[in-house]
Amino acid sequence: MGKMKSSLAVLSLVMLIICMEAICAQANGSYGPKPTPEKNHPHPPPANCDEPNMPPNHNKAPPPHHKSSPPPYKKPLPPPPPHKKASPPPPPPHKKALPPPPPYKKASPPPPPPHKKASPPPHHKKSSTTDYDILDYLTNKGQEIAYCKAKGACYYKILECPVECPTRNPKNKKQKGCLIDCSSKCEATCRWRKPKCDGYGSLCYDPRFVGGDGVMFYFHGQKGGNFAVVSDDNLQINAHFIGSRPQGRTRDYTWVQALSVMFDTHTLVLGAKRVSQWDDNVDSLLVKWDGNEINIPTNGDAEWRVDSDGREVVVERTDDVNSVRVKVTGLVEMDIKVVPIGEEENRIHNYQIPADDAFAHLETQFKFIDLSDDVEGILGKTYQPGYVSPAKKGVFMPMMGGEDKYQTSSLDSPNCKACLFQRPSELVSSEFAPSEFASAI
């Protein structure tokens, strides 16, 4: 019994110790075993918790009371500024409203290329003298009626051919034809359709020129040579010279035997055939178009014509044989006649030509249309504005030089030192053969 009491006392003491440890752990914030105090710990645990088997010490002095010092003086802050209501921010700049995007459309395939209508042929300027239309009806006496279109004094006027020469192209080539002039002259007159060797733009005899300025001069050149008569941007006319040099003379007597008219890609050649004995009833005129000989009819309209790229070329007989009028639209008109050196002429001038050669050559009168201000050539330069002829006036045979400037390598060559005309790339050669024209001297 005594042992049992002792055991209970021990058990009670153990339980008391456990309870004390639990109370101390709760006071320290943990329920585990007491942590080992670190050295110099700023807050050592209370003594009564370190020694739970010791009774609390109620006679322990309280910690000393420290009187707190007042805070340092601080200058009071100024009162805040009165409250101002913030103004609203300015509105953004006005932007024009963009239009709504177009509704989406499915892309359609591209349309086929438009059909291109063939462009009309280029318009070539006409001479004021020939810018007219012939009306479809005639007068009671069969006279042709022209309606002038050239602007000027004759604009929109009606001209009637005279009764003596009722048509421009008479069937009888030995009759005069009606010459209609719609320039400032505004007249219709009867004319022989032959070159006038004393008129402007003429080239006749040994060879004698009358320039566009009206001044007459001679240009001898040399036999067998080729020279540029006219050279412009769109036209060149060369001449082939034949000649003879009598014994004791220092220069050749020369004549123009053939002309080559070059324009665009074409070449029209007109020349006198070599004739041993001259016959007025035999045609000695040779005409070539782009290297091919052409035949000029002697009946009906007695003309040959071709239209190339809107430019019309007409070769019309003005007599039964050896006389033609040539028209190239927008460029030139020419009256050409084939003539020989007669016996009397040979005797007077002492040409001393051989008996088996008539020295057939050309007499020509030119009428140019729309030449440029820079036109060149033996005759062409006399049409330049302000041109002053260097030929001496008042002498029997005023001479004009320039053989070195205007000589070409062949009849259908546009190349000379002063020439302006240039062949297009698609050149059509006249294939001129000197043997067809040139006299064998």
CSV table of C-alpha atoms in Angstrom, one decimal:
chain,number,residue,atom,x,y,z
A,1,MET,CA,0.0,0.0,0.0
A,2,GLY,CA,2.8,2.3,0.8
A,3,LYS,CA,4.5,1.5,-2.5
A,4,MET,CA,1.4,2.2,-4.4
A,5,LYS,CA,1.2,5.7,-2.9
A,6,SER,CA,4.8,6.3,-3.7
A,7,SER,CA,4.2,5.3,-7.3
A,8,LEU,CA,1.2,7.6,-7.6
A,9,ALA,CA,3.2,10.5,-6.2
A,10,VAL,CA,5.9,9.9,-8.8
A,11,LEU,CA,3.3,9.7,-11.6
A,12,SER,CA,1.7,12.9,-10.4
A,13,LEU,CA,5.0,14.7,-10.4
A,14,VAL,CA,5.8,13.5,-13.9
A,15,MET,CA,2.4,14.7,-15.1
A,16,LEU,CA,3.0,18.0,-13.5
A,17,ILE,CA,6.3,18.4,-15.2
A,18,ILE,CA,4.8,17.5,-18.6
A,19,CYS,CA,2.0,20.1,-18.0
A,20,MET,CA,4.5,22.7,-17.1
A,21,GLU,CA,6.5,22.1,-20.3
A,22,ALA,CA,3.4,22.3,-22.4
A,23,ILE,CA,2.5,25.6,-20.8
A,24,CYS,CA,6.0,27.0,-21.4
A,25,ALA,CA,6.0,25.8,-25.0
A,26,GLN,CA,2.6,27.5,-25.6
A,27,ALA,CA,4.0,30.7,-24.1
A,28,ASN,CA,7.1,30.5,-26.4
A,29,GLY,CA,5.0,29.8,-29.6
A,30,SER,CA,6.1,26.3,-30.3
A,31,TYR,CA,5.1,22.9,-29.1
A,32,GLY,CA,8.4,21.1,-29.6
A,33,PRO,CA,11.4,20.9,-27.4
A,34,LYS,CA,12.9,24.2,-26.2
A,35,PRO,CA,15.4,25.6,-28.7
A,36,THR,CA,18.9,26.0,-27.6
A,37,PRO,CA,19.5,29.6,-26.7
A,38,GLU,CA,22.1,31.3,-28.9
A,39,LYS,CA,25.1,33.2,-27.5
A,40,ASN,CA,24.3,36.8,-26.7
A,41,HIS,CA,20.7,36.4,-27.7
A,42,PRO,CA,19.0,39.8,-27.4
A,43,HIS,CA,15.9,38.3,-25.7
A,44,PRO,CA,16.8,35.4,-23.5
A,45,PRO,CA,13.8,33.3,-22.5
A,46,PRO,CA,12.2,33.9,-19.1
A,47,ALA,CA,13.9,32.2,-16.2
A,48,ASN,CA,10.7,30.4,-15.0
A,49,CYS,CA,10.4,28.7,-18.4
A,50,ASP,CA,14.1,27.7,-18.4
A,51,GLU,CA,13.7,26.0,-15.1
A,52,PRO,CA,10.2,24.6,-15.0
A,53,ASN,CA,10.8,22.9,-11.7
A,54,MET,CA,11.6,26.2,-9.9
A,55,PRO,CA,8.7,28.3,-8.6
A,56,PRO,CA,8.2,31.8,-10.0
A,57,ASN,CA,10.2,34.6,-8.4
A,58,HIS,CA,7.6,37.3,-7.4
A,59,ASN,CA,10.2,39.5,-5.8
A,60,LYS,CA,12.0,40.2,-9.1
A,61,ALA,CA,12.4,43.9,-9.8
A,62,PRO,CA,10.4,45.3,-12.8
A,63,PRO,CA,12.3,46.7,-15.7
A,64,PRO,CA,13.4,50.4,-15.3
A,65,HIS,CA,10.9,52.9,-16.8
A,66,HIS,CA,12.5,55.2,-19.4
A,67,LYS,CA,10.9,58.6,-19.8
A,68,SER,CA,10.4,59.3,-23.6
A,69,SER,CA,11.7,62.6,-25.0
A,70,PRO,CA,9.3,64.9,-27.0
A,71,PRO,CA,9.6,64.8,-30.8
A,72,PRO,CA,11.7,67.5,-32.5
A,73,TYR,CA,9.9,70.7,-33.6
A,74,LYS,CA,8.9,70.7,-37.2
A,75,LYS,CA,7.7,73.8,-39.1
A,76,PRO,CA,4.2,73.3,-40.1
A,77,LEU,CA,3.6,72.9,-43.9
A,78,PRO,CA,1.8,75.7,-45.8
A,79,PRO,CA,-1.8,75.1,-46.5
A,80,PRO,CA,-2.4,73.3,-49.9
A,81,PRO,CA,-3.5,75.6,-52.8
A,82,PRO,CA,-7.2,75.9,-53.3
A,83,HIS,CA,-8.5,73.0,-55.4
A,84,LYS,CA,-9.0,73.9,-59.1
A,85,LYS,CA,-11.2,71.8,-61.2
A,86,ALA,CA,-9.1,70.3,-64.0
A,87,SER,CA,-10.2,71.5,-67.5
A,88,PRO,CA,-11.1,68.7,-69.8
A,89,PRO,CA,-8.4,67.8,-72.5
A,90,PRO,CA,-8.9,69.4,-75.9
A,91,PRO,CA,-10.8,67.4,-78.4
A,92,PRO,CA,-8.7,65.5,-81.0
A,93,PRO,CA,-8.4,67.3,-84.4
A,94,HIS,CA,-11.3,66.6,-86.7
A,95,LYS,CA,-10.5,64.0,-89.2
A,96,LYS,CA,-12.7,63.6,-92.3
A,97,ALA,CA,-14.3,60.4,-92.1
A,98,LEU,CA,-13.0,58.0,-94.7
A,99,PRO,CA,-15.5,56.6,-97.2
A,100,PRO,CA,-16.5,53.1,-96.5
A,101,PRO,CA,-14.5,50.6,-98.6
A,102,PRO,CA,-16.2,49.5,-101.8
A,103,PRO,CA,-18.0,46.2,-101.6
A,104,TYR,CA,-15.7,43.3,-102.4
A,105,LYS,CA,-16.1,42.2,-106.0
A,106,LYS,CA,-14.6,39.2,-107.4
A,107,ALA,CA,-11.9,40.2,-109.9
A,108,SER,CA,-13.1,39.6,-113.4
A,109,PRO,CA,-10.6,38.4,-116.1
A,110,PRO,CA,-9.0,41.2,-118.1
A,111,PRO,CA,-10.9,42.2,-121.2
A,112,PRO,CA,-9.4,41.3,-124.6
A,113,PRO,CA,-7.2,44.0,-126.1
A,114,PRO,CA,-9.2,46.5,-128.0
A,115,HIS,CA,-9.3,46.2,-131.8
A,116,LYS,CA,-7.1,48.8,-133.3
A,117,LYS,CA,-8.4,50.4,-136.4
A,118,ALA,CA,-5.8,50.8,-139.1
A,119,SER,CA,-4.5,54.3,-139.0
A,120,PRO,CA,-5.2,56.4,-142.1
A,121,PRO,CA,-2.3,57.1,-144.4
A,122,PRO,CA,-0.2,60.2,-143.6
A,123,HIS,CA,-1.5,63.4,-145.0
A,124,HIS,CA,1.0,65.0,-147.4
A,125,LYS,CA,0.9,68.7,-148.0
A,126,LYS,CA,-0.2,69.9,-151.4
A,127,SER,CA,1.0,72.9,-153.3
A,128,SER,CA,-1.5,75.8,-153.1
A,129,THR,CA,-1.7,75.7,-157.0
A,130,THR,CA,-2.9,72.1,-157.0
A,131,ASP,CA,-4.9,72.0,-153.8
A,132,TYR,CA,-8.3,71.7,-155.4
A,133,ASP,CA,-11.0,69.2,-156.3
A,134,ILE,CA,-12.4,68.7,-159.8
A,135,LEU,CA,-16.2,68.6,-159.7
A,136,ASP,CA,-18.0,65.7,-161.2
A,137,TYR,CA,-19.9,67.8,-163.8
A,138,LEU,CA,-18.7,69.9,-166.7
A,139,THR,CA,-20.0,73.1,-168.3
A,140,ASN,CA,-22.1,73.0,-171.5
A,141,LYS,CA,-18.9,73.4,-173.5
A,142,GLY,CA,-17.1,70.6,-171.7
A,143,GLN,CA,-15.0,72.8,-169.5
A,144,GLU,CA,-13.6,71.3,-166.2
A,145,ILE,CA,-14.6,73.1,-163.0
A,146,ALA,CA,-12.3,73.2,-160.0
A,147,TYR,CA,-13.2,73.9,-156.4
A,148,CYS,CA,-10.2,75.5,-154.6
A,149,LYS,CA,-9.3,74.4,-151.1
A,150,ALA,CA,-6.0,76.2,-150.6
A,151,LYS,CA,-6.3,78.8,-147.9
A,152,GLY,CA,-5.8,82.3,-149.2
A,153,ALA,CA,-7.3,84.6,-151.8
A,154,CYS,CA,-8.7,81.7,-153.7
A,155,TYR,CA,-10.2,79.7,-150.7
A,156,TYR,CA,-13.5,78.0,-151.6
A,157,LYS,CA,-13.7,79.7,-155.0
A,158,ILE,CA,-14.8,78.0,-158.3
A,159,LEU,CA,-12.5,78.2,-161.3
A,160,GLU,CA,-13.6,77.2,-164.9
A,161,CYS,CA,-11.1,76.1,-167.5
A,162,PRO,CA,-11.1,78.3,-170.6
A,163,VAL,CA,-13.0,77.2,-173.7
A,164,GLU,CA,-9.7,77.1,-175.7
A,165,CYS,CA,-8.3,74.5,-173.3
A,166,PRO,CA,-11.3,72.9,-171.6
A,167,THR,CA,-9.4,70.1,-169.8
A,168,ARG,CA,-6.2,69.7,-167.9
A,169,ASN,CA,-5.2,66.6,-169.8
A,170,PRO,CA,-6.2,67.0,-173.4
A,171,LYS,CA,-6.3,63.8,-175.4
A,172,ASN,CA,-4.3,65.5,-178.1
A,173,LYS,CA,-1.0,66.1,-176.4
A,174,LYS,CA,-0.1,68.7,-178.9
A,175,GLN,CA,-2.8,71.0,-177.6
A,176,LYS,CA,-2.5,73.3,-174.6
A,177,GLY,CA,-3.9,72.1,-171.3
A,178,CYS,CA,-5.8,73.9,-168.6
A,179,LEU,CA,-3.5,75.0,-165.8
A,180,ILE,CA,-5.5,75.6,-162.6
A,181,ASP,CA,-3.8,77.8,-160.0
A,182,CYS,CA,-5.5,78.2,-156.7
A,183,SER,CA,-2.7,80.3,-155.2
A,184,SER,CA,-2.9,84.1,-154.9
A,185,LYS,CA,-3.2,84.2,-158.7
A,186,CYS,CA,-6.5,82.3,-158.5
A,187,GLU,CA,-6.8,81.7,-162.2
A,188,ALA,CA,-7.3,79.0,-164.9
A,189,THR,CA,-5.2,79.5,-168.0
A,190,CYS,CA,-4.0,77.7,-171.1
A,191,ARG,CA,-0.4,76.5,-171.0
A,192,TRP,CA,1.9,74.3,-172.9
A,193,ARG,CA,2.8,71.6,-170.4
A,194,LYS,CA,6.5,71.7,-171.1
A,195,PRO,CA,9.5,72.9,-169.1
A,196,LYS,CA,10.2,76.6,-169.3
A,197,CYS,CA,14.0,76.9,-169.4
A,198,ASP,CA,13.9,80.6,-168.3
A,199,GLY,CA,11.5,80.0,-165.4
A,200,TYR,CA,12.2,79.5,-161.7
A,201,GLY,CA,13.6,76.1,-160.8
A,202,SER,CA,14.7,75.2,-164.4
A,203,LEU,CA,17.7,73.0,-165.4
A,204,CYS,CA,18.5,73.0,-169.1
A,205,TYR,CA,21.3,73.2,-171.7
A,206,ASP,CA,25.0,73.0,-170.7
A,207,PRO,CA,23.7,72.8,-167.7
A,208,ARG,CA,22.1,76.1,-166.9
A,209,PHE,CA,20.0,76.7,-163.7
A,210,VAL,CA,17.6,79.3,-162.7
A,211,GLY,CA,17.4,79.3,-158.9
A,212,GLY,CA,14.5,79.8,-156.6
A,213,ASP,CA,15.8,83.3,-156.2
A,214,GLY,CA,15.5,83.9,-159.9
A,215,VAL,CA,19.2,84.2,-160.5
A,216,MET,CA,20.7,82.3,-163.5
A,217,PHE,CA,24.0,80.4,-163.2
A,218,TYR,CA,25.9,77.5,-164.8
A,219,PHE,CA,27.3,74.4,-163.1
A,220,HIS,CA,29.6,72.3,-165.2
A,221,GLY,CA,30.5,69.4,-162.9
A,222,GLN,CA,32.2,66.6,-165.0
A,223,LYS,CA,31.2,64.0,-167.5
A,224,GLY,CA,30.2,60.7,-165.9
A,225,GLY,CA,29.7,62.4,-162.5
A,226,ASN,CA,26.6,62.4,-160.3
A,227,PHE,CA,25.6,65.4,-158.3
A,228,ALA,CA,22.9,66.3,-155.8
A,229,VAL,CA,20.5,68.9,-157.3
A,230,VAL,CA,18.3,69.0,-154.2
A,231,SER,CA,18.8,67.4,-150.8
A,232,ASP,CA,16.3,67.8,-148.0
A,233,ASP,CA,15.1,65.9,-145.0
A,234,ASN,CA,12.5,63.9,-147.1
A,235,LEU,CA,13.7,64.3,-150.7
A,236,GLN,CA,16.8,64.0,-152.7
A,237,ILE,CA,17.2,64.5,-156.5
A,238,ASN,CA,20.5,63.5,-158.1
A,239,ALA,CA,21.6,64.2,-161.7
A,240,HIS,CA,23.8,62.1,-163.9
A,241,PHE,CA,26.1,64.2,-166.2
A,242,ILE,CA,27.3,63.2,-169.6
A,243,GLY,CA,29.7,65.3,-171.6
A,244,SER,CA,32.6,65.7,-174.0
A,245,ARG,CA,35.9,67.5,-173.9
A,246,PRO,CA,37.1,68.8,-177.3
A,247,GLN,CA,40.8,68.9,-177.9
A,248,GLY,CA,42.4,71.9,-176.4
A,249,ARG,CA,39.7,72.6,-173.8
A,250,THR,CA,40.4,72.5,-170.0
A,251,ARG,CA,36.9,71.5,-168.9
A,252,ASP,CA,34.0,69.3,-170.1
A,253,TYR,CA,30.9,70.3,-171.8
A,254,THR,CA,28.2,68.6,-169.8
A,255,TRP,CA,24.5,67.9,-169.9
A,256,VAL,CA,22.0,66.1,-167.5
A,257,GLN,CA,21.1,62.8,-169.0
A,258,ALA,CA,19.2,61.3,-166.0
A,259,LEU,CA,17.5,62.3,-162.8
A,260,SER,CA,16.9,60.1,-159.7
A,261,VAL,CA,14.1,61.2,-157.4
A,262,MET,CA,14.5,59.6,-153.9
A,263,PHE,CA,11.9,59.7,-151.1
A,264,ASP,CA,10.7,57.4,-148.4
A,265,THR,CA,12.0,54.0,-149.5
A,266,HIS,CA,11.4,54.6,-153.2
A,267,THR,CA,13.4,55.8,-156.2
A,268,LEU,CA,12.0,57.1,-159.4
A,269,VAL,CA,14.5,57.4,-162.3
A,270,LEU,CA,13.9,59.3,-165.5
A,271,GLY,CA,16.5,59.4,-168.2
A,272,ALA,CA,17.3,59.9,-171.9
A,273,LYS,CA,18.3,56.7,-173.7
A,274,ARG,CA,21.5,56.8,-175.8
A,275,VAL,CA,20.5,57.5,-179.3
A,276,SER,CA,22.8,57.4,-182.4
A,277,GLN,CA,20.5,59.3,-184.7
A,278,TRP,CA,17.7,61.4,-183.3
A,279,ASP,CA,14.1,60.9,-184.5
A,280,ASP,CA,11.3,63.2,-183.2
A,281,ASN,CA,8.7,60.4,-183.5
A,282,VAL,CA,10.7,57.8,-181.4
A,283,ASP,CA,10.3,57.8,-177.7
A,284,SER,CA,13.8,58.1,-176.1
A,285,LEU,CA,12.5,58.4,-172.5
A,286,LEU,CA,13.3,55.7,-170.0
A,287,VAL,CA,11.4,55.5,-166.6
A,288,LYS,CA,12.2,53.2,-163.7
A,289,TRP,CA,10.3,52.7,-160.4
A,290,ASP,CA,12.3,51.0,-157.7
A,291,GLY,CA,14.6,49.4,-160.2
A,292,ASN,CA,11.9,48.1,-162.6
A,293,GLU,CA,11.3,49.7,-166.0
A,294,ILE,CA,7.7,51.0,-166.4
A,295,ASN,CA,5.8,51.7,-169.6
A,296,ILE,CA,3.9,55.0,-169.8
A,297,PRO,CA,0.7,54.5,-171.9
A,298,THR,CA,0.3,56.6,-175.1
A,299,ASN,CA,-3.5,56.3,-175.2
A,300,GLY,CA,-6.4,57.0,-172.8
A,301,ASP,CA,-5.2,59.1,-169.9
A,302,ALA,CA,-1.6,58.4,-171.0
A,303,GLU,CA,-0.4,58.1,-167.5
A,304,TRP,CA,1.1,55.7,-165.0
A,305,ARG,CA,0.4,56.1,-161.3
A,306,VAL,CA,1.1,54.3,-158.0
A,307,ASP,CA,0.0,55.0,-154.4
A,308,SER,CA,2.6,54.2,-151.8
A,309,ASP,CA,1.7,54.8,-148.1
A,310,GLY,CA,-0.7,57.6,-149.0
A,311,ARG,CA,1.8,59.3,-151.3
A,312,GLU,CA,0.7,59.3,-154.9
A,313,VAL,CA,3.2,59.2,-157.8
A,314,VAL,CA,2.0,60.1,-161.3
A,315,VAL,CA,3.9,60.1,-164.6
A,316,GLU,CA,1.7,61.6,-167.3
A,317,ARG,CA,2.6,62.1,-170.9
A,318,THR,CA,2.3,65.7,-172.1
A,319,ASP,CA,3.2,64.9,-175.7
A,320,ASP,CA,3.0,61.7,-177.7
A,321,VAL,CA,6.7,61.0,-177.0
A,322,ASN,CA,9.6,62.3,-175.0
A,323,SER,CA,7.7,64.7,-172.7
A,324,VAL,CA,6.1,64.0,-169.3
A,325,ARG,CA,4.9,65.7,-166.2
A,326,VAL,CA,5.8,64.0,-162.9
A,327,LYS,CA,4.0,64.6,-159.6
A,328,VAL,CA,5.0,63.2,-156.2
A,329,THR,CA,2.4,64.3,-153.7
A,330,GLY,CA,3.7,66.6,-151.0
A,331,LEU,CA,7.2,66.8,-152.5
A,332,VAL,CA,7.7,67.9,-156.1
A,333,GLU,CA,6.3,68.4,-159.5
A,334,MET,CA,8.5,68.2,-162.6
A,335,ASP,CA,8.0,68.9,-166.4
A,336,ILE,CA,10.6,66.9,-168.3
A,337,LYS,CA,11.5,66.8,-172.0
A,338,VAL,CA,14.1,64.7,-173.8
A,339,VAL,CA,16.0,66.7,-176.4
A,340,PRO,CA,19.2,66.1,-178.5
A,341,ILE,CA,22.2,68.2,-179.4
A,342,GLY,CA,21.3,69.3,-183.0
A,343,GLU,CA,23.8,69.8,-185.8
A,344,GLU,CA,23.4,73.6,-185.7
A,345,GLU,CA,23.9,73.8,-182.0
A,346,ASN,CA,26.9,71.5,-182.2
A,347,ARG,CA,28.5,73.8,-184.9
A,348,ILE,CA,27.8,77.1,-183.1
A,349,HIS,CA,29.2,76.0,-179.7
A,350,ASN,CA,31.9,73.8,-181.1
A,351,TYR,CA,30.9,70.8,-178.9
A,352,GLN,CA,32.6,68.4,-181.3
A,353,ILE,CA,30.3,65.6,-180.4
A,354,PRO,CA,30.8,62.3,-182.3
A,355,ALA,CA,28.6,61.6,-185.3
A,356,ASP,CA,27.1,58.4,-183.8
A,357,ASP,CA,25.7,60.0,-180.6
A,358,ALA,CA,22.9,62.5,-180.5
A,359,PHE,CA,23.7,63.3,-176.8
A,360,ALA,CA,20.1,63.0,-175.8
A,361,HIS,CA,19.6,64.8,-172.5
A,362,LEU,CA,16.9,66.3,-170.2
A,363,GLU,CA,15.3,69.8,-170.0
A,364,THR,CA,13.6,70.0,-166.6
A,365,GLN,CA,11.6,72.5,-164.6
A,366,PHE,CA,11.0,71.8,-160.9
A,367,LYS,CA,8.3,73.0,-158.6
A,368,PHE,CA,9.0,72.1,-155.0
A,369,ILE,CA,6.5,71.7,-152.2
A,370,ASP,CA,7.3,72.3,-148.5
A,371,LEU,CA,11.1,72.5,-148.6
A,372,SER,CA,12.8,73.0,-145.3
A,373,ASP,CA,14.8,76.2,-144.5
A,374,ASP,CA,18.0,74.2,-144.5
A,375,VAL,CA,17.6,72.5,-148.0
A,376,GLU,CA,20.8,71.9,-149.8
A,377,GLY,CA,21.9,71.0,-153.3
A,378,ILE,CA,23.1,72.8,-156.4
A,379,LEU,CA,19.6,74.1,-157.0
A,380,GLY,CA,18.1,73.4,-153.6
A,381,LYS,CA,20.2,75.9,-151.6
A,382,THR,CA,18.8,78.8,-153.8
A,383,TYR,CA,15.4,78.2,-152.0
A,384,GLN,CA,16.9,78.9,-148.5
A,385,PRO,CA,15.4,82.0,-146.8
A,386,GLY,CA,17.7,85.0,-147.3
A,387,TYR,CA,19.9,83.1,-149.8
A,388,VAL,CA,22.3,85.4,-151.7
A,389,SER,CA,23.8,83.9,-154.8
A,390,PRO,CA,27.6,84.0,-155.1
A,391,ALA,CA,27.3,83.9,-158.9
A,392,LYS,CA,28.7,87.0,-160.6
A,393,LYS,CA,26.0,89.1,-162.2
A,394,GLY,CA,26.4,90.8,-165.5
A,395,VAL,CA,28.8,88.2,-167.0
A,396,PHE,CA,28.0,86.0,-170.0
A,397,MET,CA,28.2,82.7,-168.1
A,398,PRO,CA,28.1,83.2,-164.3
A,399,MET,CA,29.5,80.0,-162.7
A,400,MET,CA,28.6,78.2,-159.5
A,401,GLY,CA,31.1,76.0,-157.8
A,402,GLY,CA,30.5,73.2,-155.3
A,403,GLU,CA,31.4,70.1,-157.1
A,404,ASP,CA,33.2,68.7,-154.0
A,405,LYS,CA,30.2,69.4,-151.8
A,406,TYR,CA,27.5,67.9,-153.9
A,407,GLN,CA,29.1,65.0,-155.8
A,408,THR,CA,27.7,61.5,-155.0
A,409,SER,CA,29.1,58.1,-155.6
A,410,SER,CA,26.2,57.0,-157.9
A,411,LEU,CA,22.9,58.3,-159.3
A,412,ASP,CA,20.9,56.7,-156.5
A,413,SER,CA,23.3,57.5,-153.6
A,414,PRO,CA,22.1,60.1,-151.1
A,415,ASN,CA,25.6,60.6,-149.7
A,416,CYS,CA,27.5,63.8,-150.3
A,417,LYS,CA,29.4,66.2,-148.0
A,418,ALA,CA,26.4,68.6,-147.8
A,419,CYS,CA,23.5,66.2,-148.3
A,420,LEU,CA,20.7,66.0,-145.7
A,421,PHE,CA,18.6,63.1,-147.0
A,422,GLN,CA,19.0,59.7,-145.4
A,423,ARG,CA,17.6,56.5,-146.6
A,424,PRO,CA,15.3,54.5,-144.2
A,425,SER,CA,16.5,51.1,-143.2
A,426,GLU,CA,14.2,49.3,-145.6
A,427,LEU,CA,16.1,50.7,-148.6
A,428,VAL,CA,14.8,50.0,-152.1
A,429,SER,CA,17.5,50.6,-154.6
A,430,SER,CA,16.9,51.8,-158.1
A,431,GLU,CA,19.6,49.5,-159.3
A,432,PHE,CA,20.8,52.2,-161.8
A,433,ALA,CA,23.1,50.9,-164.4
A,434,PRO,CA,25.2,53.6,-166.1
A,435,SER,CA,25.3,51.7,-169.4
A,436,GLU,CA,21.5,52.2,-169.8
A,437,PHE,CA,21.9,55.9,-170.0
A,438,ALA,CA,25.5,57.0,-170.3
A,439,SER,CA,26.9,57.7,-173.7
A,440,ALA,CA,30.1,55.9,-174.7
A,441,ILE,CA,32.6,58.7,-175.2
